[in-house]
Short mmCIF file of C-alpha atoms and ligand atoms in Angstrom, two decimals:
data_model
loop_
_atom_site.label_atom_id
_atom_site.label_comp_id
_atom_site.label_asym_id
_atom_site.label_seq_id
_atom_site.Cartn_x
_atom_site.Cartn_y
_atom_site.Cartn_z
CA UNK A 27 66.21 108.40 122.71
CA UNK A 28 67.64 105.34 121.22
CA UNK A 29 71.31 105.66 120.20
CA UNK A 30 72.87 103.45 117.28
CA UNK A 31 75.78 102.86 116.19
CA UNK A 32 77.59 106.05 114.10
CA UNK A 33 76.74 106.06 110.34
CA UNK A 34 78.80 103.65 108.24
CA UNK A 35 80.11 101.77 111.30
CA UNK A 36 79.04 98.57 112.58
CA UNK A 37 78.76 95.71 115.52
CA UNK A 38 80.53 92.05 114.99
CA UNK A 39 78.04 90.22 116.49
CA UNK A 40 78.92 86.99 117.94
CA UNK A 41 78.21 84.72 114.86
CA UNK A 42 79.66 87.13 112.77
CA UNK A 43 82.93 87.24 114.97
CA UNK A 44 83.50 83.65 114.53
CA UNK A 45 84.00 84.19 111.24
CA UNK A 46 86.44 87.32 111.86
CA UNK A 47 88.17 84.89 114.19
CA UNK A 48 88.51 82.01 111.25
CA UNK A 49 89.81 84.57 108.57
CA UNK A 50 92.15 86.37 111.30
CA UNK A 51 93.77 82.71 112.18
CA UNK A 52 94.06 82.20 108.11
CA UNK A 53 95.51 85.40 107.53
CA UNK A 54 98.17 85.11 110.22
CA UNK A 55 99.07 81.43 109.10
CA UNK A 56 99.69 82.83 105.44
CA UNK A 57 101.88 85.94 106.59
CA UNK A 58 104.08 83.61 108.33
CA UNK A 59 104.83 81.25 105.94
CA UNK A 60 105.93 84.12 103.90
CA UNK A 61 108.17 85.59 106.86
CA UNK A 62 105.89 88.87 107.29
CA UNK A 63 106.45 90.21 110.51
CA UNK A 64 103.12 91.67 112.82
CA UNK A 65 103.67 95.67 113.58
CA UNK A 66 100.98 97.45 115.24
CA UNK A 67 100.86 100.94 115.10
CA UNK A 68 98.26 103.49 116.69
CA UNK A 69 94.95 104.41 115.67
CA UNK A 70 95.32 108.02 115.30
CA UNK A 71 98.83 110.28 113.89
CA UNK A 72 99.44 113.50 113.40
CA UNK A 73 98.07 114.80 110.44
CA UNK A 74 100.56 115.70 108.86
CA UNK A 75 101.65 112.04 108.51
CA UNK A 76 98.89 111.67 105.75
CA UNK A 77 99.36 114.75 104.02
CA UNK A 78 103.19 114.37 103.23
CA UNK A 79 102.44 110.25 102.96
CA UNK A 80 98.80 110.06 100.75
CA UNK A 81 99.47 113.39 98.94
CA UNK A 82 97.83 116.81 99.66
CA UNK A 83 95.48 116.40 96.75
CA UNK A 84 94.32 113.28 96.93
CA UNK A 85 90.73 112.22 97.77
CA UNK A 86 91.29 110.97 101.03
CA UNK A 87 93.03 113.88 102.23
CA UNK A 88 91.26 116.32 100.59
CA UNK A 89 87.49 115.21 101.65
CA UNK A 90 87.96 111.70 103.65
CA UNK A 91 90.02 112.36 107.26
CA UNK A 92 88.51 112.37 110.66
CA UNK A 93 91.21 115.37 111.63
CA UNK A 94 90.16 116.87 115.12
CA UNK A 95 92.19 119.01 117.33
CA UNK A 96 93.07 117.43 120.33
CA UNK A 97 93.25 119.16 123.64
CA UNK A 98 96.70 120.46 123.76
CA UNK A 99 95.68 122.39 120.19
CA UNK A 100 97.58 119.24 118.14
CA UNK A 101 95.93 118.14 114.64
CA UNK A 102 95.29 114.34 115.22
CA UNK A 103 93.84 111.86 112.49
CA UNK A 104 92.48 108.42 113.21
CA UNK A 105 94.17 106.35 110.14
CA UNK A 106 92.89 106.07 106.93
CA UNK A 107 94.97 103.68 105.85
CA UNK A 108 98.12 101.39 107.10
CA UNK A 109 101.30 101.86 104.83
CA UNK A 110 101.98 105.63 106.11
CA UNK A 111 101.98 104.36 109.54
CA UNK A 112 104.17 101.36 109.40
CA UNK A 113 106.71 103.45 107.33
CA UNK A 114 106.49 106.04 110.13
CA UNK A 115 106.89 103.47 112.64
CA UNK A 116 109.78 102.08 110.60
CA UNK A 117 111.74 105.28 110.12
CA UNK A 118 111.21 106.38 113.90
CA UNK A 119 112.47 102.76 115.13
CA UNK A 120 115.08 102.79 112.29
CA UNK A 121 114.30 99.41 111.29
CA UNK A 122 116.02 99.87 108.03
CA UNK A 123 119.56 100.17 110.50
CA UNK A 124 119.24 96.30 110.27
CA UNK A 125 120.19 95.88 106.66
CA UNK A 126 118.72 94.70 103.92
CA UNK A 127 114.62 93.35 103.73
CA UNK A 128 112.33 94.41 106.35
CA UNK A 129 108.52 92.33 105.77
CA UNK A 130 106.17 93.65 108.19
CA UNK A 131 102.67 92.88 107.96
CA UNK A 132 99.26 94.67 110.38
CA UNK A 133 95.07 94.20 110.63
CA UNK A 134 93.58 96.43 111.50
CA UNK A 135 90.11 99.35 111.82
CA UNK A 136 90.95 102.15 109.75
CA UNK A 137 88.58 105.45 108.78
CA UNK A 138 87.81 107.23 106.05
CA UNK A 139 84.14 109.78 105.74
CA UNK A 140 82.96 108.01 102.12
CA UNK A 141 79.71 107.82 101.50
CA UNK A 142 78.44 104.44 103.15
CA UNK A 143 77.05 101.96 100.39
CA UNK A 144 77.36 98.29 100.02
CA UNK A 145 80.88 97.34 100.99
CA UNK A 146 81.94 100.68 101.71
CA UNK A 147 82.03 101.89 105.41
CA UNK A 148 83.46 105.03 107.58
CA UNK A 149 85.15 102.28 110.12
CA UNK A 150 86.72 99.68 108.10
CA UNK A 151 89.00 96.97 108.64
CA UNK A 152 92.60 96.46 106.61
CA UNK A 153 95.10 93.68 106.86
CA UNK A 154 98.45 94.18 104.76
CA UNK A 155 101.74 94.05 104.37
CA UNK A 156 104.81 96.19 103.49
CA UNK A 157 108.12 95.03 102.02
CA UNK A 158 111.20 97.54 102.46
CA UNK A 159 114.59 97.54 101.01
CA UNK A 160 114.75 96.78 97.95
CA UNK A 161 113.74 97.34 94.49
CA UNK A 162 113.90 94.40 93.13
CA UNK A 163 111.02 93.24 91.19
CA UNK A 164 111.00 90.07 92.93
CA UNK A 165 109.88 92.12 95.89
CA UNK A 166 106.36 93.41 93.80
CA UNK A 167 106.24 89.36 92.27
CA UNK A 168 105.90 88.32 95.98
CA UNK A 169 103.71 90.88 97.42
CA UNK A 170 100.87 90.22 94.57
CA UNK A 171 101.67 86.83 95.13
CA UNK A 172 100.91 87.01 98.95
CA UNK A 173 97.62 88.32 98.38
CA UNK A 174 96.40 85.85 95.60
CA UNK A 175 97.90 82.33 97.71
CA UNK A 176 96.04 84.34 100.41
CA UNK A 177 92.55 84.17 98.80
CA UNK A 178 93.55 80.42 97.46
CA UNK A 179 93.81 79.08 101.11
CA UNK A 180 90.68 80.62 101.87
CA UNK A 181 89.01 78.83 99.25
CA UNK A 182 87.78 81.79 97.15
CA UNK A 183 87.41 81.29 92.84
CA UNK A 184 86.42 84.07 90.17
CA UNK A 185 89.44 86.82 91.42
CA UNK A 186 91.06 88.97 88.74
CA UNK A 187 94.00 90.99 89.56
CA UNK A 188 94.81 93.75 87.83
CA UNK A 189 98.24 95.09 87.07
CA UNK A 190 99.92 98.02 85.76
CA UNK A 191 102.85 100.56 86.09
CA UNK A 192 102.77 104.36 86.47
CA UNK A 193 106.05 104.78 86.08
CA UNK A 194 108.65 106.76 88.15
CA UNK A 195 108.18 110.83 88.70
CA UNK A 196 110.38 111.13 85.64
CA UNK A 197 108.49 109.12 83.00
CA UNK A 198 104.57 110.61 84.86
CA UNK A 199 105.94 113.92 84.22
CA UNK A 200 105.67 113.59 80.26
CA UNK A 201 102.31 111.84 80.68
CA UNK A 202 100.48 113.76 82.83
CA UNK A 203 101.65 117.26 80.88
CA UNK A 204 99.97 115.03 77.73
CA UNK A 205 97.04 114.20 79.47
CA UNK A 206 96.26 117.79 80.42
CA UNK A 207 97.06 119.08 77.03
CA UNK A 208 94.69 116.42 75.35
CA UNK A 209 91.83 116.88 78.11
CA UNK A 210 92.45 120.64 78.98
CA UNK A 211 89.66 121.61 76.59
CA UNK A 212 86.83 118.79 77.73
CA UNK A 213 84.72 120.96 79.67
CA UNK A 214 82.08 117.39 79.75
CA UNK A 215 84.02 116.29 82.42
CA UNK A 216 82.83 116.21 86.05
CA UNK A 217 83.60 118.30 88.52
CA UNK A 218 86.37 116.09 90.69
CA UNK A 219 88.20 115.68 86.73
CA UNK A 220 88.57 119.07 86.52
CA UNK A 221 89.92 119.29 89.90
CA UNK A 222 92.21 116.42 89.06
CA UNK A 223 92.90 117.81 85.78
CA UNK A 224 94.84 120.35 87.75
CA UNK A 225 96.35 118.78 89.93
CA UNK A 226 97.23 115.60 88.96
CA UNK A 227 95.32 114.54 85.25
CA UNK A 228 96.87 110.91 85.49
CA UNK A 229 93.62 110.07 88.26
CA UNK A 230 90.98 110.93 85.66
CA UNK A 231 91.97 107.48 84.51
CA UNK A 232 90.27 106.58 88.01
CA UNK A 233 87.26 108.52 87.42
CA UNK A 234 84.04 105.90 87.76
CA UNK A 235 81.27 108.49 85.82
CA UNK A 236 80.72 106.72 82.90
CA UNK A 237 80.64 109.95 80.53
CA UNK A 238 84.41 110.78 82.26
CA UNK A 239 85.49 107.36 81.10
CA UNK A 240 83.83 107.29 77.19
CA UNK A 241 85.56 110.87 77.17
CA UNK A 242 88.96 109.35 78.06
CA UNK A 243 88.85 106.26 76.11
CA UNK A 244 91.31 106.93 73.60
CA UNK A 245 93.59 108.94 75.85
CA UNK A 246 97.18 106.28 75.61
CA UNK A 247 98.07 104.57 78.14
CA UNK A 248 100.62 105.21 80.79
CA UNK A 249 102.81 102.12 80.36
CA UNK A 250 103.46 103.54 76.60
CA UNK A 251 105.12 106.36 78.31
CA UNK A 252 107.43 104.43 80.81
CA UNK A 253 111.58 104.91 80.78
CA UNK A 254 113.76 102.15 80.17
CA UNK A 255 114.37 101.29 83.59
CA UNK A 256 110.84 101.61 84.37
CA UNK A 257 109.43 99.39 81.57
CA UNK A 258 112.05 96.48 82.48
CA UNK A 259 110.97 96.62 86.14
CA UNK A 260 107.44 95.64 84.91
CA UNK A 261 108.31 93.13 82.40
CA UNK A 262 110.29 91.14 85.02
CA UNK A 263 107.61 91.55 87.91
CA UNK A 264 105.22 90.47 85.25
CA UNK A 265 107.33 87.09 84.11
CA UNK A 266 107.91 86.62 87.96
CA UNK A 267 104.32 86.38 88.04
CA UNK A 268 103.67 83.91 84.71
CA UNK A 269 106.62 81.77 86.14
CA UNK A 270 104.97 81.04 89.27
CA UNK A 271 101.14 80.61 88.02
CA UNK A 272 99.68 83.44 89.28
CA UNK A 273 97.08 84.93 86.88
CA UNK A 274 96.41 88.67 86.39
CA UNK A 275 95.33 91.14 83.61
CA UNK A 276 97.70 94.26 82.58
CA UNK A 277 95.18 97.31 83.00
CA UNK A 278 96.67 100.66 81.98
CA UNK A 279 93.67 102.38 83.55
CA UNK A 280 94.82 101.25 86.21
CA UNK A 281 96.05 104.44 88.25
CA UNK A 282 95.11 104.14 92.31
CA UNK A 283 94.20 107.14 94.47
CA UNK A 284 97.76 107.70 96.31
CA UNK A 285 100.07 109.90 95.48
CA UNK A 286 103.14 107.74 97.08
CA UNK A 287 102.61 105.17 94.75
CA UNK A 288 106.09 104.66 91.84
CA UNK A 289 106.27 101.69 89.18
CA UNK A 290 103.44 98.50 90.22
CA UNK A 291 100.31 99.36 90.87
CA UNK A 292 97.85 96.50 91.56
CA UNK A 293 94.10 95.21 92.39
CA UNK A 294 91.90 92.31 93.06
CA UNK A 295 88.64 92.25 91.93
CA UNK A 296 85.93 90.57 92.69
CA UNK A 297 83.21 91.32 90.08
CA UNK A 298 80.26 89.74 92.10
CA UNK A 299 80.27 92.75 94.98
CA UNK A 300 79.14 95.55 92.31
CA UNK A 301 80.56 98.98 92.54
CA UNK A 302 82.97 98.24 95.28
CA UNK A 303 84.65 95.43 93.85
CA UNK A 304 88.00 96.01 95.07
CA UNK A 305 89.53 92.90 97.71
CA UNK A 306 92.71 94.38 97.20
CA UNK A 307 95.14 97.13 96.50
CA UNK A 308 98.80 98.05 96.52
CA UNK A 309 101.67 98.94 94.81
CA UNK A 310 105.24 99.87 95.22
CA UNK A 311 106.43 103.38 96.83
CA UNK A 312 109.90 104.14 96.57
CA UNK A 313 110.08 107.64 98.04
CA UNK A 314 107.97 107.34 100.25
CA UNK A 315 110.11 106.60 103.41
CA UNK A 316 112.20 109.66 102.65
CA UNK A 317 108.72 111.66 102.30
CA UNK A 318 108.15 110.63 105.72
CA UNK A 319 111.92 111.72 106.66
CA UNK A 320 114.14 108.32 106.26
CA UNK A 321 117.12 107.17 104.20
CA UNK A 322 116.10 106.95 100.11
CA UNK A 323 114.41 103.28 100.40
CA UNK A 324 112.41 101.41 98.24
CA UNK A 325 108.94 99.80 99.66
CA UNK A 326 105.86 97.46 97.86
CA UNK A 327 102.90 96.56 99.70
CA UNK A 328 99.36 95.72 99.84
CA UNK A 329 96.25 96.39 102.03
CA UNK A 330 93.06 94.01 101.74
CA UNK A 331 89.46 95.04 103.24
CA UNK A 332 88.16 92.70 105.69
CA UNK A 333 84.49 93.36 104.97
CA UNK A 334 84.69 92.51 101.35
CA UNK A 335 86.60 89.59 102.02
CA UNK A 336 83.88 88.06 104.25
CA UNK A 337 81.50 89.46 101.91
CA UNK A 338 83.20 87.34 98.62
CA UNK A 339 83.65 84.78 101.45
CA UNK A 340 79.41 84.98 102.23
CA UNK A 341 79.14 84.91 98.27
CA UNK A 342 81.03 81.58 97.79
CA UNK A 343 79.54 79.80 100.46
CA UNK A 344 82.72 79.46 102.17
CA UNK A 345 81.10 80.15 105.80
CA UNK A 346 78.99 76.90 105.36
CA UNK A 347 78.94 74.62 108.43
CA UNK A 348 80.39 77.22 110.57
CA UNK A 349 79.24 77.39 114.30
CA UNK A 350 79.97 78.54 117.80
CA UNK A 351 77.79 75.42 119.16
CA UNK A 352 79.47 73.77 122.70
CA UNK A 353 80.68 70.38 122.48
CA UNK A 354 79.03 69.53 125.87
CA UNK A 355 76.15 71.08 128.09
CA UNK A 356 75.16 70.55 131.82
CA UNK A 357 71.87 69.80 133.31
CA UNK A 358 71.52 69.72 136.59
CA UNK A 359 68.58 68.18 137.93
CA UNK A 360 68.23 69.40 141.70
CA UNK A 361 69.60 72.59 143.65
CA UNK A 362 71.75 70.46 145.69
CA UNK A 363 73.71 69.34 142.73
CA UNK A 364 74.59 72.73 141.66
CA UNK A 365 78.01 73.29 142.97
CA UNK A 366 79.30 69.46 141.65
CA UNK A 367 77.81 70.24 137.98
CA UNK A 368 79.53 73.48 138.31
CA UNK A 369 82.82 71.73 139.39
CA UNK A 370 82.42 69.39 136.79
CA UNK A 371 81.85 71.67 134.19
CA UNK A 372 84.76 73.52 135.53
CA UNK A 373 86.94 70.03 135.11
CA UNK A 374 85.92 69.47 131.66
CA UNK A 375 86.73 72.41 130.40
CA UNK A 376 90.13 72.29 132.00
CA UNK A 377 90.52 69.15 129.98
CA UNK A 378 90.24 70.69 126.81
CA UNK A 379 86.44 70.32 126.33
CA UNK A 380 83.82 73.63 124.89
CA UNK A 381 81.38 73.52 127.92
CA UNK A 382 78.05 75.15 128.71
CA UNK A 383 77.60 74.83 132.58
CA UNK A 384 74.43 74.68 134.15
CA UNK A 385 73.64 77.99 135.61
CA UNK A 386 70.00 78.03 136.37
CA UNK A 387 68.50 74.54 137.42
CA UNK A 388 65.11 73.79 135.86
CA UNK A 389 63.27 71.13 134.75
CA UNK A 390 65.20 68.81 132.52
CA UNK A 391 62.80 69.49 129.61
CA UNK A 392 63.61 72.99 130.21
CA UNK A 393 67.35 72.08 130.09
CA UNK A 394 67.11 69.63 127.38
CA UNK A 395 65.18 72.52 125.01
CA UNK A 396 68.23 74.79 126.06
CA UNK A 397 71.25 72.41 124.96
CA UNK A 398 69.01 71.98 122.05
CA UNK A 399 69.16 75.42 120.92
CA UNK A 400 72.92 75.92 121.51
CA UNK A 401 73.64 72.95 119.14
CA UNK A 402 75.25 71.10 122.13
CA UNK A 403 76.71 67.69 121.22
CA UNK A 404 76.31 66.09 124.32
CA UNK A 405 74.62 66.82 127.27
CA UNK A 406 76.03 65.85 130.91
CA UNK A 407 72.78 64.90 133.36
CA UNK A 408 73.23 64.99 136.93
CA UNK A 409 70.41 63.49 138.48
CA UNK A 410 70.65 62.77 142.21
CA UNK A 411 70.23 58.81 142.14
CA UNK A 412 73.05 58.44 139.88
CA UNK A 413 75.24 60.79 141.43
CA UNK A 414 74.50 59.47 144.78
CA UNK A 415 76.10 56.35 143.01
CA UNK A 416 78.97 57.86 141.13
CA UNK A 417 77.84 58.32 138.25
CA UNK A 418 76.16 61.01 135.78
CA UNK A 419 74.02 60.27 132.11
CA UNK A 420 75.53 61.91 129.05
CA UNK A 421 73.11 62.18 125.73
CA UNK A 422 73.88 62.20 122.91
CA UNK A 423 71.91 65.08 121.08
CA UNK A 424 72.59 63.73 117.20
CA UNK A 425 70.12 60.78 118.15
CA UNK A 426 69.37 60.93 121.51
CA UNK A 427 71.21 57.55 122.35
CA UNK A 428 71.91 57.81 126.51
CA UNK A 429 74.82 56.21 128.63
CA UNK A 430 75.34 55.85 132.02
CA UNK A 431 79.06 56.98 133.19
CA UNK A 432 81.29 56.70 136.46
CA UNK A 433 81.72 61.02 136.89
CA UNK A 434 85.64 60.26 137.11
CA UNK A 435 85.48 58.94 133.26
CA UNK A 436 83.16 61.31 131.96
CA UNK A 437 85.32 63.51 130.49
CA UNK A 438 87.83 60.34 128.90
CA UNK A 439 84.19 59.00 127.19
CA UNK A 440 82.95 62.42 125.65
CA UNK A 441 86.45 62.83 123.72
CA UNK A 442 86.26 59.42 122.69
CA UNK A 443 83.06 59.54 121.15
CA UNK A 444 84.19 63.39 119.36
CA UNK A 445 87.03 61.41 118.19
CA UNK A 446 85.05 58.25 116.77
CA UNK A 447 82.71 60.86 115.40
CA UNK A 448 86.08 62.95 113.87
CA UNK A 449 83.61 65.72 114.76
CA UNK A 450 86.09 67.79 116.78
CA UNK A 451 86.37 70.96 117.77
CA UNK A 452 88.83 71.90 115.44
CA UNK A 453 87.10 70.82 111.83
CA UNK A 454 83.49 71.92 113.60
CA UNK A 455 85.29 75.72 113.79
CA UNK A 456 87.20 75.67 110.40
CA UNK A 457 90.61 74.64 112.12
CA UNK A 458 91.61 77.63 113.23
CA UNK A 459 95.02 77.64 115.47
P1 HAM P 512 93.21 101.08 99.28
O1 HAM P 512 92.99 100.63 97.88
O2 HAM P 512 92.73 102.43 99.64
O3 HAM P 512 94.77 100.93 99.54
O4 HAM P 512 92.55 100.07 100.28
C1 HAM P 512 92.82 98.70 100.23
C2 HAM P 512 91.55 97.91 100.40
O5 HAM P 512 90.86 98.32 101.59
C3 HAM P 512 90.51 98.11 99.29
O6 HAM P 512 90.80 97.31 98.18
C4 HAM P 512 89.24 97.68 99.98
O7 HAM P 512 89.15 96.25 100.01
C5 HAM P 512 89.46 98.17 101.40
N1 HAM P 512 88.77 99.45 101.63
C6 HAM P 512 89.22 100.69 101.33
N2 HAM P 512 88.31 101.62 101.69
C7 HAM P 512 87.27 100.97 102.23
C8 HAM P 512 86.01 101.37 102.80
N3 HAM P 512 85.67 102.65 102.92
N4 HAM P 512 85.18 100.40 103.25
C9 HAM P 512 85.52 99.10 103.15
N5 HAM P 512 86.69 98.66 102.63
C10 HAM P 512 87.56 99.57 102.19
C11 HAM P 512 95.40 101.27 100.70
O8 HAM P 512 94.84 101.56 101.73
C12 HAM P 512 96.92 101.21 100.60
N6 HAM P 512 97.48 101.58 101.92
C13 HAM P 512 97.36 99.83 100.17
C14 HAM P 512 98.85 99.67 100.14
C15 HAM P 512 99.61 99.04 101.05
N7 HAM P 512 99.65 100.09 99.19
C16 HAM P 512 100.91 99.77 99.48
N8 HAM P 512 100.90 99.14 100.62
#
């Protein structure tokens, strides 16, 4: 029987890892110009790590975890998400001992059981950061800002983020006991609303059934509700955002499926990818590292899926002209060549050059059909009269023009011609460092 991959996971093929390679390289550069800081954290926790971090009651929790027992009888699950395991990681190392601002950022697979659709899977992959130690609004200004300079190097148009604040335990308390008095009664709503009615009525805002959201259009909004303190901490992240250009739309629905989150709450959207149309989400958490048994410390973050990103990437053309093609290819002519092609090949590509050595000596048609394919530039010939006389032929594929070349300057001539072309390797593969 033929086995395939697990449901709602998938291979990166080679082409497709090129272009996992590109955005990885991008994503890097961007972190460090902001001073984020690479942590990488394990795959798997104990459970229990999710359940104090994510909230009990929340979806992923309640229906989403791969949880399995492990052999010494421990509760294990692989991570459904990044922030609860870099705030773990920073409370066991005690990063906070430092002082002041800790910016970390992490990539990552990460698992959740959904139901697999378009741009929804069970493996996933997450890249994100986490700022900890302060509270200032500056702190939620940059992380939003991260994310949206982030999509501008790549190149990517037509985002919307979405903002909003839910407010500190103090000011949610009032709302949610309104919401539940004002929806109690709606027995319309569907089955997870009721739940959440519950539990925690504030995520019915979340709810995508359409009859959950014409029953709760009128319900007021949560930023109506927020305390002093609370209210200034959005109106300053929010003209930290207008003062540096970033563009975004205040959206009270806006609610998030976390139960860490405190104050900003954010998205990006990207309308084209239908029903899962979030690039983007994050917010700030400011109990969350004592949750998870630290000093009281305030955090804001984000976490960005890979797959939609290439996806919106796919959509926008942005992938154009990308290709794994060799800069040079070998064909060697006769058997008794084939250990100097191979030491050639071995010489170029010491020097710098993308080589496809000549492991199988055919007929040069043979070989010349096979460069062809790969999308070789150039093609080194070693035929025995030339070689006998020092020299080998290099083609170029492009138009076919042919020169003959002493084998000691081969190498000197090919990058010369890349450079006269300014068809290096760097813009061919989307300059990635
Ligand atoms: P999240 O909204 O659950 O937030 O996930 C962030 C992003 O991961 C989503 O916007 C989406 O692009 C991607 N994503 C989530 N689930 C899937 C899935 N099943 N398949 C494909 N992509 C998916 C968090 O995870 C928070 N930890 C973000 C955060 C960081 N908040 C503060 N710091």
């Amino acid at each position: 029987m033929k086995i395939s991959a697990p449901r709602g996971t998938f291979d990166i093929l080679p082409e497709e890892a090129l272009r996992w390679r590109w955005l990885e390289a991008a994503i890097r550069r961007v972190f460090d110009y902001y001073g984020y800081q690479e942590i990488r954290t394990p795959v798997f926790e104990h459970t229990e790590l999710f359940q104090r971090g994510i909230g009990e009651t929340t979806d992923i929790v309640e229906k989403e975890m791969y949880t399995f027992n492990d052999k010494g009888g421990r509760s294990l699950t692989l991570r459904p998400e990044g922030t609860a395991p870099v705030v773990r990681s920073y409370v066991e190392h005690k990063l906070y001992s430092k002082g002041g601002i800790t910016k970390l950022f992490y990539m990552g697979p990460m698992f959740r059981q959904e139901r697999p659709q378009a741009g929804r899977f069970r493996q996933f992959h997450q890249f994100g950061v986490e700022l900890l130690g302060t509270e200032s609004p500056l702190a939620d200004a940059e992380v939003i800002t991260v994310a949206v300079e982030l999509y501008k190097e790549l190149g990517l148009t037509d985002l919307e983020v979405l903002v909003n604040s839910i407010g500190c335990p103090a000011c949610r308390k009032k709302y949610q006991e309104d919401l539940f008095s004002r929806l109690s009664s709606l027995q319309e709503l569907c089955e997870s609303c009721l739940r959440r009615l519950e539990k925690n009525p504030m995520r019915i805002l979340d709810c995508k059934n359409p009859r959950c959201r014409e029953l709760t259009k009128d319900v007021p909004a949560v930023t109506d509700y927020l305390c002093p303190a609370c209210r200034d901490h959005l109106e300053k992240t929010l003209s930290f955002l207008d003062k540096a250009g970033i563009d975004y739309r205040l959206e009270p629905r806006l609610v998030r499926g976390f139960d860490y989150y405190t104050r900003t709450v954010f998205e990006v959207i990207n309308a084209g990818l239908g029903a899962q149309n979030a690039v983007c989400g994050g917010g700030r958490y400011d109990h969350l590292v004592e949750e998870i048994g630290g000093p009281p410390m305030p955090g804001v973050g984000f976490a960005s899926g890979m797959e939609r990103l290439i996806l919106t990437l796919e959509q926008q053309g942005k992938f154009a002209g990308f290709s794994s093609a060799p800069q040079v290819a070998f064909a060697v002519l006769d058997e008794t060549l084939a250990a100097d092609g191979f030491a050639l090949a071995t010489r170029l590509r010491r020097e710098g050059l993308t080589v496809e050595a000549c492991l199988e000596v055919k007929s040069l048609k043979a070989q010349m059909r096979a460069a062809g394919k790969l999308q070789a530039k150039f093609v080194v010939i070693l035929g025995e009269d030339e070689w006998k006389d020092g020299q080998v032929s290099v083609r170029r594929m492009a138009d076919g023009e042919q020169w003959r070349v002493d084998r000691e300057e081969v190498c000197r001539f090919i990058k010369d011609l890349l450079d006269r072309d300014s068809s290096g390797r760097e813009q061919e593969r989307g300059s990635f460092s």
